[in-house]
Coordinates of C-alpha atoms in Angstrom, one line a residue:
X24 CA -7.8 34.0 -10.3
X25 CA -4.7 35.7 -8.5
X26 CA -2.2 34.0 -10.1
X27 CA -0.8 34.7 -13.7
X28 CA -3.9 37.2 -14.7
X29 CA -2.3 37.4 -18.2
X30 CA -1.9 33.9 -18.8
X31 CA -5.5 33.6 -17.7
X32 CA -7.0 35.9 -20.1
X33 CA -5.4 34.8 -23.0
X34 CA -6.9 31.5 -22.2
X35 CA -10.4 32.4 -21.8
X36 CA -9.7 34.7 -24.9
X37 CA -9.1 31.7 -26.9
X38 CA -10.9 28.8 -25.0
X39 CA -14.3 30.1 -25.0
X40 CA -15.6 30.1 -28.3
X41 CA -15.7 26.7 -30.6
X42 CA -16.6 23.2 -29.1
X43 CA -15.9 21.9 -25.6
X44 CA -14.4 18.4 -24.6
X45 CA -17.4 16.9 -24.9
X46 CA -18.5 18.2 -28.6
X47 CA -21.0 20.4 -27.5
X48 CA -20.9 24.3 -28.7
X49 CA -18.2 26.2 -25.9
X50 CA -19.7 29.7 -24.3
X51 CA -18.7 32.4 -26.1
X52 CA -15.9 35.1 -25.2
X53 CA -17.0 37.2 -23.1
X54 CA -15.3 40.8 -23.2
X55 CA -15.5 43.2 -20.1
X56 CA -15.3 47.0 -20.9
X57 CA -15.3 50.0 -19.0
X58 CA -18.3 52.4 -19.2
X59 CA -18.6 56.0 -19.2
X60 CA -21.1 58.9 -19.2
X61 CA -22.7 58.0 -23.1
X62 CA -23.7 54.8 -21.8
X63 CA -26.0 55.7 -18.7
X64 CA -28.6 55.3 -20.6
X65 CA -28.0 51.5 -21.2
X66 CA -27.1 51.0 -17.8
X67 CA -30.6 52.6 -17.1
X68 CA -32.5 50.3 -19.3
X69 CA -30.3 47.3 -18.0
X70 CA -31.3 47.5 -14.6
X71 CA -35.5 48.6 -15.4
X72 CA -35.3 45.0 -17.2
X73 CA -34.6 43.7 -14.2
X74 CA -37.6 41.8 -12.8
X75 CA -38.4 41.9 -8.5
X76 CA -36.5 39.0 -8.3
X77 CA -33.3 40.0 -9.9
X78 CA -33.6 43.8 -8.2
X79 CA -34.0 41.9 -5.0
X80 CA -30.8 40.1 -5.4
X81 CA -28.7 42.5 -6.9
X82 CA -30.1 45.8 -4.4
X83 CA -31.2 43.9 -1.3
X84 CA -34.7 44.8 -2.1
X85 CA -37.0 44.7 -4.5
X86 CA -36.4 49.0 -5.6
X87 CA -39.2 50.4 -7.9
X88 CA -38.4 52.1 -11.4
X89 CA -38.1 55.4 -9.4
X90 CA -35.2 54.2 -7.1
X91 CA -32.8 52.5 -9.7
X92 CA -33.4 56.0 -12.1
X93 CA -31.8 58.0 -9.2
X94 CA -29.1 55.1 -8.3
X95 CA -28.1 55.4 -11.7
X96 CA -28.2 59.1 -12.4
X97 CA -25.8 58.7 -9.2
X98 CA -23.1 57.0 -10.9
X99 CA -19.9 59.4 -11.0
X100 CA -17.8 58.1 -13.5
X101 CA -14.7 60.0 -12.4
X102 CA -15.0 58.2 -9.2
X103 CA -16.6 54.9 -9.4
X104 CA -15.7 52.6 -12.3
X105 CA -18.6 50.9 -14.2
X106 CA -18.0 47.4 -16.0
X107 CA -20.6 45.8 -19.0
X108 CA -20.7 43.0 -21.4
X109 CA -23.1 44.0 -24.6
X110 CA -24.4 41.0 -26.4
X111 CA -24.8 40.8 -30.5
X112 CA -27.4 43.4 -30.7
X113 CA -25.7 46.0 -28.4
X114 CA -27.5 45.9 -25.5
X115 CA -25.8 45.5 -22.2
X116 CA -26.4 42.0 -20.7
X117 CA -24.2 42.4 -17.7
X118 CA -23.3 45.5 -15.3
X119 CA -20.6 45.6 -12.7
X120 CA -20.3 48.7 -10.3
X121 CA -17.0 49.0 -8.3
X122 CA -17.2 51.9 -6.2
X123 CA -14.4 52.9 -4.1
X124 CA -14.4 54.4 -0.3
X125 CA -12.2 55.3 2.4
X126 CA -11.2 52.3 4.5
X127 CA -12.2 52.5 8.0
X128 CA -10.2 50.8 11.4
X129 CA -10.5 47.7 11.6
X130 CA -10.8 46.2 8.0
X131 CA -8.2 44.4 6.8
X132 CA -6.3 46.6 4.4
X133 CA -3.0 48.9 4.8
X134 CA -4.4 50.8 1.9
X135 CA -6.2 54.1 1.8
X136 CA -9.1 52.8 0.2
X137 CA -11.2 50.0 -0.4
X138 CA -13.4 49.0 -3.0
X139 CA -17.2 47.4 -3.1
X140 CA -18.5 45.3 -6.0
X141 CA -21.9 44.5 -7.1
X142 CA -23.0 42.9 -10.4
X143 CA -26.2 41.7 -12.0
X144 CA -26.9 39.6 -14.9
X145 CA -29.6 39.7 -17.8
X146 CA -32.1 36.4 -17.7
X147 CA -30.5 36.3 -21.1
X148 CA -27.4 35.9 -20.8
X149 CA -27.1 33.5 -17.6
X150 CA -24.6 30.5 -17.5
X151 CA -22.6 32.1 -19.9
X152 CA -19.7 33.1 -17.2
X153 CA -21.1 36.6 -17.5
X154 CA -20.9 37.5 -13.8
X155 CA -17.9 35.8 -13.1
X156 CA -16.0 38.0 -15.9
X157 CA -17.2 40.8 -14.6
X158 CA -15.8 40.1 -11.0
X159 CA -12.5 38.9 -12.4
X160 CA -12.2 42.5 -14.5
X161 CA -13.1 44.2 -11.0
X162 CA -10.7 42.5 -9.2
X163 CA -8.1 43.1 -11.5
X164 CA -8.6 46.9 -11.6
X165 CA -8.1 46.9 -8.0
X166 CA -4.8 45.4 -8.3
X167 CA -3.8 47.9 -10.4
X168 CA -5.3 50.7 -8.9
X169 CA -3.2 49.5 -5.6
X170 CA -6.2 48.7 -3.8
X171 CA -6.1 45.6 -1.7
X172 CA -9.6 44.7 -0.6
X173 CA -12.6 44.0 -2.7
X174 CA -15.9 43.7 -0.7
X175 CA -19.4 41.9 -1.9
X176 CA -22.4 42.2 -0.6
X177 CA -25.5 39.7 -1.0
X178 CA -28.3 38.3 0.1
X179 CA -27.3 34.3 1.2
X180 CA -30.2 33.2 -1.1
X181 CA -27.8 34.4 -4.3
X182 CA -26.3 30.8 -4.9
X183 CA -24.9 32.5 -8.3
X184 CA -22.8 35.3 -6.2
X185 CA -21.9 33.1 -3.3
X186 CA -20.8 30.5 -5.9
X187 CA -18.2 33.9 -7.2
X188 CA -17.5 34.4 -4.0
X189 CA -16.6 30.9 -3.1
X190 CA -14.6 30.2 -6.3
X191 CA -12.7 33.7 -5.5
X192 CA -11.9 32.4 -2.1
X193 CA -13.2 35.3 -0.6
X194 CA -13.6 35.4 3.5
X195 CA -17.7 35.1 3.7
X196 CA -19.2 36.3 6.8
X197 CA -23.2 35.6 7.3
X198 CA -25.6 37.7 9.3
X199 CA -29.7 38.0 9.8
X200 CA -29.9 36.5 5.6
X201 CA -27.2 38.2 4.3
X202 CA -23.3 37.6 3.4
X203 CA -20.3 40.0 3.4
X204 CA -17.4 38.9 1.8
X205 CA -14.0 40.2 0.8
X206 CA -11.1 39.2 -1.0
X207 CA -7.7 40.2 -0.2
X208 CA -5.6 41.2 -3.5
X209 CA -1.9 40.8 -4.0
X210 CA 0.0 44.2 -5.3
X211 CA -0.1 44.7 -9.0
X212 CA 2.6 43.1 -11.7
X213 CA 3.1 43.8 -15.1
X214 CA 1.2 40.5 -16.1
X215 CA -2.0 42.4 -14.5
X216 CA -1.3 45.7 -15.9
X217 CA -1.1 44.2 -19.4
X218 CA -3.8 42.0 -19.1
X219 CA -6.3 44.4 -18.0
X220 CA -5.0 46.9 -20.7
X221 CA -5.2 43.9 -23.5
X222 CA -8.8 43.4 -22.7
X223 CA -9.9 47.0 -22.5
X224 CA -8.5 46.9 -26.1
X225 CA -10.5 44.3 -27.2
X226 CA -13.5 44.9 -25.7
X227 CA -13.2 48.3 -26.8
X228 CA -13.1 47.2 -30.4
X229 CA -15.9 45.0 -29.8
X230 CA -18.2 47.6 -28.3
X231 CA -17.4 50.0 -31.4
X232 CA -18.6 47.2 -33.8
X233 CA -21.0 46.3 -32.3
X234 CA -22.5 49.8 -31.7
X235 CA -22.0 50.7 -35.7
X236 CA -23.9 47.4 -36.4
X237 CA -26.8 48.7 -34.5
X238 CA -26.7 52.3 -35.9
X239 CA -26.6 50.6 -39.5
X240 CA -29.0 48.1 -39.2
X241 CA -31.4 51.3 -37.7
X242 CA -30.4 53.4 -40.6
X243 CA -31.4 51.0 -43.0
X244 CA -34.7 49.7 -41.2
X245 CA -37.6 51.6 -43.1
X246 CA -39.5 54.2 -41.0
X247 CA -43.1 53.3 -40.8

């Protein structure tokens, strides 16, 4: 994932869509972009979706409606950085929160900073690579943002972040039912800076179609 971030994007740019080796239908492309302040609300409804299960694995416990509404009305976007996919019909199907804090002795870093990462995943849109493009965008961004230590934290009983983790080679530390890992990052290139810029592009374009789709097709849907 460290090596030749441009190179890898293109790839999975091109690689997703159409058939496999074996025939069958490929996933389709999956296109991280950066949120802001219009789409709270989405992020909102994206998390209330979430059912005890998923809240558990993606908070640590299983939060009420209450708790995630003020976790989200939280969210400084001049601070923290905010990643989603939206599927077909504009709805976000996968949030990644990156939030950034002073790093304290002892952590392995030289930087001023490091960052913490947590994702979750629509039922919907599972298997689909979802989470694992969300990481790789967060990772990235790091880079770039000359931070040199991304930190996750999850419950052990998340096989599909420990699998992330593992296929990251991040350094995974278990205690008492839960797993903190980090990955360390090497310092930015231009392949990264391009390649996080080229898919911001895209996924930009995507979200604006995408979002005009869904005010058409409302516009046109009859009131009742």
């Amino acid at each position: 994932m460290l090596d030749n971030p441009l190179g890898r994007w293109l790839r999975g740019l091109g690689g997703r869509s159409g058939k496999g080796n074996d025939g069958k239908p490929g996933r389709p492309t999956v296109l991280v972009k950066e949120l802001s302040e219009r789409d709270r609300r989405r992020i909102l409804r994206h998390f209330l979706a979430l059912d005890s299960n998923d809240r558990l694995l993606r908070f640590g416990s299983m939060i009420p409606d209450e708790q995630i509404q003020a976790y989200v009305a939280r969210i400084d976007f001049r601070r923290d950085i905010v990643f989603g996919v939206v599927n077909r019909v504009f709805q976000l199907v996968g949030v990644g929160h990156l939030a950034f804090a002073a790093a304290d002795k002892g952590k392995p870093t030289q930087k001023a900073r490091v960052a913490e990462f947590g994702v979750s995943v629509s039922a919907s849109a599972r298997g689909q690579g979802v989470g694992s493009r969300l990481f790789q965008r967060a990772a990235i961004h790091c880079r770039n943002a000359d931070v040199d230590t991304l930190y996750m934290q999850c419950l052990t009983s998340n096989q599909t972040m420990m699998h992330i983790a593992r296929k990251a080679g991040m350094e995974i530390k278990r205690e008492y039912g839960e797993a903190d890992a980090y990955l360390q990052l090497p310092p930015p290139s231009p392949g990264s800076v391009m390649a996080e810029a080229l898919e911001e592009q895209w996924a930009a374009i995507d979200y604006t179609v995408k979002a005009n789709a869904r005010a058409a097709v409302k516009w046109l849907t009859p009131k009742k």
